[in-house]
Coordinates of C-alpha atoms in Angstrom, one line a residue:
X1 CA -19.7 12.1 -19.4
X2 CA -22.4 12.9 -16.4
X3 CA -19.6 10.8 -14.1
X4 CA -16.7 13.3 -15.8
X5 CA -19.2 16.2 -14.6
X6 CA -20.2 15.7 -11.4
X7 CA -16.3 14.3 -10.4
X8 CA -15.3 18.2 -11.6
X9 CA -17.8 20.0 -9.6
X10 CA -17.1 18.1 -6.7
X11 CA -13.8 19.3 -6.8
X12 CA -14.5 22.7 -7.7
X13 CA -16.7 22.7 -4.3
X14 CA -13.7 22.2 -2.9
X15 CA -11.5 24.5 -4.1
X16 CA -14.3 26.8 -3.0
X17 CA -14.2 25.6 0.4
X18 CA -10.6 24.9 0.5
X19 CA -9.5 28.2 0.1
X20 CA -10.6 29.6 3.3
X21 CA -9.2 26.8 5.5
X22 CA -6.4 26.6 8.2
X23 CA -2.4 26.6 6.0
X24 CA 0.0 24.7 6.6
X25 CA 4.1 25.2 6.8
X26 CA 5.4 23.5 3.3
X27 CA 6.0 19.9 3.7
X28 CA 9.3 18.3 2.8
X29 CA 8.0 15.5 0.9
X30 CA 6.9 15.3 -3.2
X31 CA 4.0 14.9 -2.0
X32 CA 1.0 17.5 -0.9
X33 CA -2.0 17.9 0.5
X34 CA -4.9 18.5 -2.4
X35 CA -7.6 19.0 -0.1
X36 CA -8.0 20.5 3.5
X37 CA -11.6 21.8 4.8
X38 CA -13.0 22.0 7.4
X39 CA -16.3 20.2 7.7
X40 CA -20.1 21.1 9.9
X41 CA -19.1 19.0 12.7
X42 CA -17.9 20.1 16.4
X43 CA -14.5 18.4 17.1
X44 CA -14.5 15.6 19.3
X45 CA -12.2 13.2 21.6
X46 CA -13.7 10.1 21.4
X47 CA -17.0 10.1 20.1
X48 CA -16.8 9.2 16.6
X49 CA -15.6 7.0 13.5
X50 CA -15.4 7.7 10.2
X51 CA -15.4 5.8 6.5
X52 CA -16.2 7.2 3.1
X53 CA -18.6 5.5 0.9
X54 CA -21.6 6.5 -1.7
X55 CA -24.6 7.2 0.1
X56 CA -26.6 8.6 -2.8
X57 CA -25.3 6.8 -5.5
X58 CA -23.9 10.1 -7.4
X59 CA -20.6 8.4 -7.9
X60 CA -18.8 10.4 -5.6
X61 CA -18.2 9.2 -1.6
X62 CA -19.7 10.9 0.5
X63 CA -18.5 11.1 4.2
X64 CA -20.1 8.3 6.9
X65 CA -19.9 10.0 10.4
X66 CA -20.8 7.2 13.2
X67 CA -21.7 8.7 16.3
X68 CA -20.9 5.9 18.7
X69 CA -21.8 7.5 22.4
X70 CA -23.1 11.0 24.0
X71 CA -26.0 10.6 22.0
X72 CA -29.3 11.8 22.5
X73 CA -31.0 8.5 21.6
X74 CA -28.5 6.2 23.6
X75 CA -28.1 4.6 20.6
X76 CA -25.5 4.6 17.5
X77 CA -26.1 7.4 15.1
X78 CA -25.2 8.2 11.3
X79 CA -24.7 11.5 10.4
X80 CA -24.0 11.4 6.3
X81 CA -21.9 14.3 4.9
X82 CA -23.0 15.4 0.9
X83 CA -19.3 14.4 -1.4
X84 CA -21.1 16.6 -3.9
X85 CA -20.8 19.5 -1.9
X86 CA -17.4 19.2 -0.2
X87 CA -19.0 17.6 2.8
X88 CA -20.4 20.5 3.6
X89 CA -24.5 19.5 4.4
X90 CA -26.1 16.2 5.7
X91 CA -27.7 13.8 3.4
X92 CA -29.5 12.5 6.9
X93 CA -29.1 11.7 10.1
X94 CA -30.3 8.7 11.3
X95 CA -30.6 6.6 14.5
X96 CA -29.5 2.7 14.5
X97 CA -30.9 -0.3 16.4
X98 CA -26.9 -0.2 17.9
X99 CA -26.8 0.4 21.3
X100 CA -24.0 3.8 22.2
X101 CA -20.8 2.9 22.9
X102 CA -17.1 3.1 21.8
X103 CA -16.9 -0.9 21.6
X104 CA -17.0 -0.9 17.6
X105 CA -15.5 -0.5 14.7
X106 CA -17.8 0.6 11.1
X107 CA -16.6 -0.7 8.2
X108 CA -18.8 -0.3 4.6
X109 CA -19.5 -2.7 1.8
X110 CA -22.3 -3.9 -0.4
X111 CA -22.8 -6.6 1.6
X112 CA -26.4 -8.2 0.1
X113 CA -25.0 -7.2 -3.7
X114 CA -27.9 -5.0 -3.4
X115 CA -26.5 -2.0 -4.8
X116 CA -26.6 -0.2 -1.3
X117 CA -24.0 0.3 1.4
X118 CA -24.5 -1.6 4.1
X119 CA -22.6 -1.1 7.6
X120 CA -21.1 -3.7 9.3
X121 CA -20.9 -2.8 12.6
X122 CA -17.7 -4.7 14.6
X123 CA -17.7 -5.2 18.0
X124 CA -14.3 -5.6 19.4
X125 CA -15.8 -6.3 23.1
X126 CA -18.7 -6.7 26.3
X127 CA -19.8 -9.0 23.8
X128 CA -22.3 -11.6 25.0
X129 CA -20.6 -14.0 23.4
X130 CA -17.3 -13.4 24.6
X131 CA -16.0 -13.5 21.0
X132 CA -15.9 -10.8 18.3
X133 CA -19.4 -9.7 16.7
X134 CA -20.3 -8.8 13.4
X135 CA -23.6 -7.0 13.1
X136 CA -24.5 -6.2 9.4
X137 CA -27.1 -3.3 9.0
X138 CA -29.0 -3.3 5.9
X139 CA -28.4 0.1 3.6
X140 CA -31.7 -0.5 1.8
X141 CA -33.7 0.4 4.9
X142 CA -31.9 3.0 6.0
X143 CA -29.6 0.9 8.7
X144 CA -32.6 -0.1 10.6
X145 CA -32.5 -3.9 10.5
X146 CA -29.6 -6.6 10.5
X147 CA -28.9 -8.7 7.8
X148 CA -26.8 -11.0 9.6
X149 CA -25.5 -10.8 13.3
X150 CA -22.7 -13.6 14.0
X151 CA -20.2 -14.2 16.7
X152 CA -16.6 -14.9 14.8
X153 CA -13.6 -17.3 15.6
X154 CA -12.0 -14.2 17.0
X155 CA -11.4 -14.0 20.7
X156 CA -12.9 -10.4 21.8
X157 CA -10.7 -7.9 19.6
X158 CA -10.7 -5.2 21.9
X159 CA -7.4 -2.5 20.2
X160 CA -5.6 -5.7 19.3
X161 CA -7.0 -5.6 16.1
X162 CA -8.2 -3.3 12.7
X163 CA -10.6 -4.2 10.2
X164 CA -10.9 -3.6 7.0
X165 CA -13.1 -4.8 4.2
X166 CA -12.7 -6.7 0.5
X167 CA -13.6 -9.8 -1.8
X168 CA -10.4 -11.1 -0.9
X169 CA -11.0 -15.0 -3.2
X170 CA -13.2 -12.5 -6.0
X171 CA -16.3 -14.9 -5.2
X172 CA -18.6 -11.9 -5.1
X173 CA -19.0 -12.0 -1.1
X174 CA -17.5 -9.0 1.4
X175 CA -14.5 -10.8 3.2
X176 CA -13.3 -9.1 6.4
X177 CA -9.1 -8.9 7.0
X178 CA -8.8 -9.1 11.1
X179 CA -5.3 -7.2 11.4
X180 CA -3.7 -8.3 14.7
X181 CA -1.0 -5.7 15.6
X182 CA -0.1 -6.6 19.5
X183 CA 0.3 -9.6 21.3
X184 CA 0.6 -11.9 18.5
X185 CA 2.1 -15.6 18.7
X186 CA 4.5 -14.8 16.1
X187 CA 5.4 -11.4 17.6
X188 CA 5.2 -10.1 14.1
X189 CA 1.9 -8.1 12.6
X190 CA -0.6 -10.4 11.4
X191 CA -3.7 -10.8 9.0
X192 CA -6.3 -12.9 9.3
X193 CA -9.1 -13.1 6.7
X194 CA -12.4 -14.5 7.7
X195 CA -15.0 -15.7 4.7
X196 CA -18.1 -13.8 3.9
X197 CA -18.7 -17.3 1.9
X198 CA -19.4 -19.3 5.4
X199 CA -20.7 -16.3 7.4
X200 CA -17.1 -15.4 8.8
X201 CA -16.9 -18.8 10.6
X202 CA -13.7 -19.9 8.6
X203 CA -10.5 -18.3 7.3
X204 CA -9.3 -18.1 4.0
X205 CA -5.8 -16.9 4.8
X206 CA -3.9 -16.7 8.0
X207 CA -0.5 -15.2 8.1
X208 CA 2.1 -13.2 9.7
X209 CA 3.4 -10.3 8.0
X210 CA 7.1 -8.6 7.7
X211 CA 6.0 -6.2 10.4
X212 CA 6.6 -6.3 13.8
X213 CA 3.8 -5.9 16.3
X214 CA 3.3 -2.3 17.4
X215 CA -0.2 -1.9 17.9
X216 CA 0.3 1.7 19.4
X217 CA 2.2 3.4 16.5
X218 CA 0.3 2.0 13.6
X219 CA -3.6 2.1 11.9
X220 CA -4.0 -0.6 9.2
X221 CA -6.3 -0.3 5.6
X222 CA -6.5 -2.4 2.8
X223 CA -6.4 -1.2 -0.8
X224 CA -5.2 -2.3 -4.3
X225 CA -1.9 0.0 -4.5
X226 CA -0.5 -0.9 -7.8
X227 CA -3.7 -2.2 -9.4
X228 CA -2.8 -6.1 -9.6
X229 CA -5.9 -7.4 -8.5
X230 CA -4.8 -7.9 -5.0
X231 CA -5.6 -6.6 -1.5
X232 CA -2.3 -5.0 -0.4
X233 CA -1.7 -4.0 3.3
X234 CA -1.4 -0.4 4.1
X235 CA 0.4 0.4 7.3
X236 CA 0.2 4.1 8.5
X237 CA 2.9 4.8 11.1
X238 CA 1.6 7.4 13.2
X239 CA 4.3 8.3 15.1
X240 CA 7.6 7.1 16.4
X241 CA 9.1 7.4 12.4
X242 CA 12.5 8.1 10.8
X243 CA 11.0 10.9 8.6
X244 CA 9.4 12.4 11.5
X245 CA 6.3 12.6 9.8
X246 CA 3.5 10.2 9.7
X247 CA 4.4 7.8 7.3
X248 CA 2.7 5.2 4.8
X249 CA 4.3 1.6 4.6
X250 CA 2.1 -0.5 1.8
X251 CA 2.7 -5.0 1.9
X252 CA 2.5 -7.0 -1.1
X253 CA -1.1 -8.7 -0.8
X254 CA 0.3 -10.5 -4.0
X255 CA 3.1 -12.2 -1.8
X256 CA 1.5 -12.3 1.4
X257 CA 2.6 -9.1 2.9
X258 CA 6.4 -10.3 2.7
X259 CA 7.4 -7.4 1.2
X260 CA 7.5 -3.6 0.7
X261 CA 5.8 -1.8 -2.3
X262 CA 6.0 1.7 -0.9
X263 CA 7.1 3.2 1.9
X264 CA 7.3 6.9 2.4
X265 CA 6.7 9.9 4.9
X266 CA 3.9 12.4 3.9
X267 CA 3.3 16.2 4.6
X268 CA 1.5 15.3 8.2
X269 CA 4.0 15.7 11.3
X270 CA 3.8 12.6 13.7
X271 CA 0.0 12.0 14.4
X272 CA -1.5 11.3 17.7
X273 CA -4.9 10.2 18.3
X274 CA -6.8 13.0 17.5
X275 CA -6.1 11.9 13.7
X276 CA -8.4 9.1 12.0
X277 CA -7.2 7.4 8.7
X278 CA -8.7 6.3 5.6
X279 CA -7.8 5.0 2.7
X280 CA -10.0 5.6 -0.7
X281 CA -9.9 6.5 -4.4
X282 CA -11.9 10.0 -3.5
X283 CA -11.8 11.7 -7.0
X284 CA -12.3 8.1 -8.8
X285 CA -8.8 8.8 -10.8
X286 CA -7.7 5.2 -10.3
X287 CA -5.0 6.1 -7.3
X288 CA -5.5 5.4 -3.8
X289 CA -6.0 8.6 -1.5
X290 CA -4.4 9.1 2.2
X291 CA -7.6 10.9 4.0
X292 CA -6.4 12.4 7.7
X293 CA -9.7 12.9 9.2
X294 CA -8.7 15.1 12.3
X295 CA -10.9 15.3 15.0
X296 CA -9.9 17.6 17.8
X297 CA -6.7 20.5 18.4
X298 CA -8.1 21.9 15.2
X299 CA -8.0 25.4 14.0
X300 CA -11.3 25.5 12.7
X301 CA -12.4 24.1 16.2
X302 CA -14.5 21.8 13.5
X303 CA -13.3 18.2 12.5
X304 CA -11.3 18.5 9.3
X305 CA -10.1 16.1 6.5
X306 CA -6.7 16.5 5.0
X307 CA -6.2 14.2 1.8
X308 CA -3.2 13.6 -0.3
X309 CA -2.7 11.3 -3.1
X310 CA -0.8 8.1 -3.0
X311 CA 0.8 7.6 -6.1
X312 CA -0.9 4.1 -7.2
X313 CA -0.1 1.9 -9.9
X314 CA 1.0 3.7 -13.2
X315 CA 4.0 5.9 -11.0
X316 CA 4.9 3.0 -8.8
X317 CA 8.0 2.7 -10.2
X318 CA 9.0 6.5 -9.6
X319 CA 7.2 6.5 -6.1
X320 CA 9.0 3.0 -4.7
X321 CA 12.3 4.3 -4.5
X322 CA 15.3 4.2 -1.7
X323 CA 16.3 7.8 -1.6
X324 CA 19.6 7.1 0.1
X325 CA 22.2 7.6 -1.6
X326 CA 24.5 4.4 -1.4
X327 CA 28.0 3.8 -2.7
X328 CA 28.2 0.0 -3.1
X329 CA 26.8 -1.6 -5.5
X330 CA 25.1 -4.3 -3.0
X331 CA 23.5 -2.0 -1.3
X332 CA 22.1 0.7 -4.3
X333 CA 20.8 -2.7 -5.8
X334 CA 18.8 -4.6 -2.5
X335 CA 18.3 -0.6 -0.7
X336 CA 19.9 -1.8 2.5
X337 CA 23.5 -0.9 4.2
X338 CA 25.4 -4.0 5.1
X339 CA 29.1 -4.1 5.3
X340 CA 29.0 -7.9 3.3
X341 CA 29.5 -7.8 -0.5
X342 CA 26.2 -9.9 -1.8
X343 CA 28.3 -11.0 -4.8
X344 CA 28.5 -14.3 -5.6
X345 CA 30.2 -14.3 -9.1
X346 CA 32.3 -11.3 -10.4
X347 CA 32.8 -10.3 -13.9
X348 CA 34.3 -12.7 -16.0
X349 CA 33.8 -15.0 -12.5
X350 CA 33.6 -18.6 -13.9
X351 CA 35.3 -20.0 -16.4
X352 CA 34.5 -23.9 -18.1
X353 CA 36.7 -26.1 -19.5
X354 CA 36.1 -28.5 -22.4
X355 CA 39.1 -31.0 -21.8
X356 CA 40.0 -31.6 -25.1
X357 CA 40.0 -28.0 -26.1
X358 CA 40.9 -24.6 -24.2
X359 CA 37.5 -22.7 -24.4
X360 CA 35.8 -21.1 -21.8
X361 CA 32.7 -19.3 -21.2
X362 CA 32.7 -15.8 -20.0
X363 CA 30.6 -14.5 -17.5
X364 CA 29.0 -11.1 -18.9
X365 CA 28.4 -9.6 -15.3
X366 CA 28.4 -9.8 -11.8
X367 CA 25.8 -11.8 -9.8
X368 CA 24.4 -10.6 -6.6
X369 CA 22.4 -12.9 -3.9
X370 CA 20.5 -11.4 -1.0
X371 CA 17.2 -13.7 -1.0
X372 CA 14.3 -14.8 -2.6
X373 CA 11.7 -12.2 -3.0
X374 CA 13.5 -9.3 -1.8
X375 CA 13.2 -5.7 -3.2
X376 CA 15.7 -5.0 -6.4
X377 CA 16.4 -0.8 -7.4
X378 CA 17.8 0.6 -10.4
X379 CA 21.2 1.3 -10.5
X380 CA 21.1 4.2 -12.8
X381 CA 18.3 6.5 -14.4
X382 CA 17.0 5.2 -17.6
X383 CA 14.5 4.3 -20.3
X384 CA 13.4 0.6 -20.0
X385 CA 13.6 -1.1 -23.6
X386 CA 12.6 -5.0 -22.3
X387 CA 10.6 -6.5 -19.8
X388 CA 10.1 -9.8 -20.0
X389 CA 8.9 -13.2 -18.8
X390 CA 9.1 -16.3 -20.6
X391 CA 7.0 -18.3 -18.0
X392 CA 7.3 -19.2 -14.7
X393 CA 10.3 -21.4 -14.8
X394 CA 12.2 -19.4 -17.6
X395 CA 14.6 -17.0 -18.1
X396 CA 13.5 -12.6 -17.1
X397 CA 15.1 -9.8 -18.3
X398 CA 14.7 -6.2 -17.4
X399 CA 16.4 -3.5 -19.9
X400 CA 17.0 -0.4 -18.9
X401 CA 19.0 2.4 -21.5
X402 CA 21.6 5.2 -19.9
X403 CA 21.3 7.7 -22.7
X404 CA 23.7 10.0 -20.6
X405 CA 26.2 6.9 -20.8
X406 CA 25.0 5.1 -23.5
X407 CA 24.6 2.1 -21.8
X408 CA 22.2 -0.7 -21.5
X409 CA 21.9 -2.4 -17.7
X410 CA 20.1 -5.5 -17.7
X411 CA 19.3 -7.1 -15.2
X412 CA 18.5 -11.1 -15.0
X413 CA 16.8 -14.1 -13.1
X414 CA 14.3 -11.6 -11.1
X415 CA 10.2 -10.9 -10.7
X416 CA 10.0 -8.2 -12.1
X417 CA 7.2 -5.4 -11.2
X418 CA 3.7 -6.1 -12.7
X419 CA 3.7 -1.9 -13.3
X420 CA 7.0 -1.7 -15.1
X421 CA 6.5 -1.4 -18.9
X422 CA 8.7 -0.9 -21.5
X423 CA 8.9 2.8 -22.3
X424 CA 8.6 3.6 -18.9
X425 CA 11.1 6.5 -17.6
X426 CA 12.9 5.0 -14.7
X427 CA 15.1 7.1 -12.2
X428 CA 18.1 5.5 -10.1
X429 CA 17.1 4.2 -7.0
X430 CA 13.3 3.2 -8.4
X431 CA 11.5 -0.1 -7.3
X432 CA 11.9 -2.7 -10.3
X433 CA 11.5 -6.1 -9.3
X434 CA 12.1 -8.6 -6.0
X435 CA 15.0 -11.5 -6.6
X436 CA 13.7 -14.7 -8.0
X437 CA 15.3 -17.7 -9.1
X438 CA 14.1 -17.2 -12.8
X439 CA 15.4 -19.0 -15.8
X440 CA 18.3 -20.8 -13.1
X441 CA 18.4 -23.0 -10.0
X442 CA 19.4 -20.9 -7.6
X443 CA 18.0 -17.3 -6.6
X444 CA 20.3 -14.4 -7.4
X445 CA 19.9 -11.3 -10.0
X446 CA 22.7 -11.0 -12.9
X447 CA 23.2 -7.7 -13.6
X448 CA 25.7 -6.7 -16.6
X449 CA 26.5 -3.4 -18.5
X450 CA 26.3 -3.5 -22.0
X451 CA 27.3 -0.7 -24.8
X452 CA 24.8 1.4 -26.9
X453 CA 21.3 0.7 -26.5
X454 CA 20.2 -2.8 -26.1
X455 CA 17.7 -5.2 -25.4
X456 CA 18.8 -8.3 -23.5
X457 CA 22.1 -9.8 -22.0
X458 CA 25.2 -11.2 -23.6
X459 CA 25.4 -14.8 -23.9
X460 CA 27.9 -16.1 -21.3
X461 CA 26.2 -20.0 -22.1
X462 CA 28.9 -21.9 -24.1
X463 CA 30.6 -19.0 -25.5
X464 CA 34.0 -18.5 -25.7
X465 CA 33.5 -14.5 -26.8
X466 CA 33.4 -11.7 -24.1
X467 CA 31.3 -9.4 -25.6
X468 CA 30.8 -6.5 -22.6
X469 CA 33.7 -4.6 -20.9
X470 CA 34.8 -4.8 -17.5
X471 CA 32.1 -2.5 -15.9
X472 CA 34.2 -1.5 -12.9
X473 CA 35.3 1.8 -14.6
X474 CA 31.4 2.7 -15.2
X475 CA 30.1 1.4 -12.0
X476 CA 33.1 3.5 -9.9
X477 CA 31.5 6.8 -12.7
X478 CA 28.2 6.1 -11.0
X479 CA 29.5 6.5 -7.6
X480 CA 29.6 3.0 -6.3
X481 CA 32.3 0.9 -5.4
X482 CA 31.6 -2.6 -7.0
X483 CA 31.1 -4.8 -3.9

């Protein structure tokens, strides 16, 4: 109850402070900005970095300012901002044993399990070691001596690289993800994670990513989008985007970063480098939060922070949607455009003979193949009645009822979303699984339309009864051409 409280007044703060701040022209997106303020702090080129964290353990992040050069003391400074308050007031301000410069990166965790924040403070280069550094400043004594300072099996990061923080193998020790975004030997984006477990001298997982390697247009974060239990990959395309917008591209940490659980422009217009990004649940609701920390071109002529909510892992399946409109069913069901039908096996496609008697199986749908692991949409707008997994090796089916039809789609074989739960309300278009190879030997998803409201699929193993209709004339109602 005393977390419920202090949660509502930090956000009645803001309201407060909110209301006198710069406007903005009304985005085009479903998403929007639910706090803008300005905050006590000059704007600035180049001097500072920024990460949100508990400073006074209220419950409710406060803002870390790290004043990295220009300072009085010719050394790093913190200057922490009061969460309670709106970030309106210091908590303190306080001078590190970090010589100034622009060479780091600040990243916070608990790394002593001490129940304080500590910094760890990376330096990217003029390293003495000619490698990366970490330099770990301990929260308990107010950042004034290291708990560990280690050179890593990084070469000297320099802007090749962002760093982000997490317990990547859940051992209890701070991992650090190294995310190289140029000049990588698989010309792709890549994550490296070093182990907190052996002082960062060793990797627990080195891989390349979906993404290709554009170190000027993106900022990388880590966060748990859909609540899974694993470390996705949150891209934020700054400029250079279809939407025109800055835009938010989150990787599967579950699969490696091989593919896409959302990707989506946001109410910010293309963002140069007077924007900083974080990503953090700021409210403590459970969903991850997109924070825009700009720092200079203000109209306060003060930094501000712009935050907007991602939708995290109970509206996944409404927020990971293709909003094209396509008219094949190929592409509606994998979200690309390709002129090549994916099917493999049409309606009624196969047929088996006995020899000694004339009966057949019928096939109950059509069967589409574009690769293992890639995204599967809804075809139509719905209410799912079945998810399920047998095991790993066994049959899945996903239900979903058309009441304005009255028809069932199922769809069979895939992976389908840890999020998606029966009862869920799914629109067309929707995120609901990636293509597996479940319950058969080779990948593909089965998808078949059946009358009324159902459950599962027709049996189309050793049975000579075709149960569902051709679904060509419902497919061609929907707008698609069935190819």
């Amino acid at each position: 109850m005393l977390k419920l409280k202090k949660i509502l007044s930090f956000l009645l703060v803001l309201i407060i402070f909110t209301s006198t701040t710069i406007s903005f022209a009304a985005p085009v997106f479903a998403a929007d900005w639910v706090i803008r303020t300005s905050i006590p702090l000059a704007q600035s080129q180049s001097d500072y970095d920024f990460a949100f964290g508990d400073r006074n353990s209220d419950d409710i992040k406060d803002l870390f300012i790290f004043k990295m050069q220009h300072t009085d003391s010719d050394r790093v400074e913190i200057h922490t901002l009061n969460g309670h308050n709106g970030w309106q007031t210091f908590l303190d301000h306080i001078v590190t044993p970090l010589e100034a410069g622009n060479h780091f990166d600040f990243v916070l965790a608990d790394y002593d399990r001490d129940g304080v924040l500590d910094i760890i403070a990376i330096k990217k280069y003029d390293t003495s070691s000619n490698k990366t550094e970490f330099h770990i400043l301990n929260g308990a004594d107010n950042f004034q001596s290291f708990l560990l300072q280690v050179a890593v099996p990084l070469s000297q990061a320099g802007e090749n690289f962002d760093f982000a923080v997490t317990d990547y193998d859940r051992d209890g020790v701070v991992d650090i993800f190294a995310i190289k975004k140029r000049e990588t030997g698989s010309g792709l984006t890549e994550v490296h994670v070093l182990n907190g477990a052996t002082q960062y001298q060793d990797f627990l997982l080195q891989t390349s990513t979906i993404l290709g390697a554009e170190a000027e247009t993106f900022e990388f974060k880590i966060g748990d989008y859909n609540a899974d239990g694993w470390s996705d990959l949150i891209a934020i395309k700054r400029y250079y985007t279809g939407t025109e917008s800055t835009e938010i591209h989150i990787l599967n940490g579950h699969n490696n970063f091989q593919t896409f659980l959302y990707q989506n422009g946001t109410p910010l217009s293309e963002a140069q480098n007077n924007f900083d990004f974080e990503i953090e649940d700021i409210d403590s609701d459970g969903i991850l939060d997109f924070c825009a920390i700009k720092k200079y071109n203000t109209g306060s002529k003060n930094v501000e922070a712009h935050i907007m909510k991602i939708d995290g892992a109970q509206k996944i399946v409404s927020t990971a949607k293709k909003v094209q409109n396509y008219d094949t069913l190929t592409n509606a069901l994998y979200g690309i455009n390709v002129e090549t039908s994916k099917i493999t096996c049409g309606f009624d496609g196969y047929k088996k003979s006995y020899g000694y008697a004339e009966v057949i199986d019928h096939h109950e749908g059509i069967d589409f193949a574009y690769g293992f692991d890639k995204n599967v949409y809804s075809l139509t707008d719905g209410i799912v009645t079945r998810v399920e997994e047998e095991n790993k090796d066994g049959m899945s089916t996903i239900a979903i009822y058309n009441t304005e039809s009255n028809k069932t789609i199922v769809y069979l074989h895939t992976d389908p979303l840890n999020s998606l739960k029966v009862g869920d309300s799914v629109q067309r278009g929707d995120l609901i699984a990636t293509e597996a190879s479940r319950g058969v030997g080779n990948t593909h998803t089965h998808v078949e339309v059946r009358n009324g409201k159902q459950y599962g699929a027709a049996n189309s193993i050793d049975d000579p009864t075709l149960d569902n209709e051709n679904p060509t004339h419902f497919w061609e109602s929907q707008g698609y051409s069935v190819k």
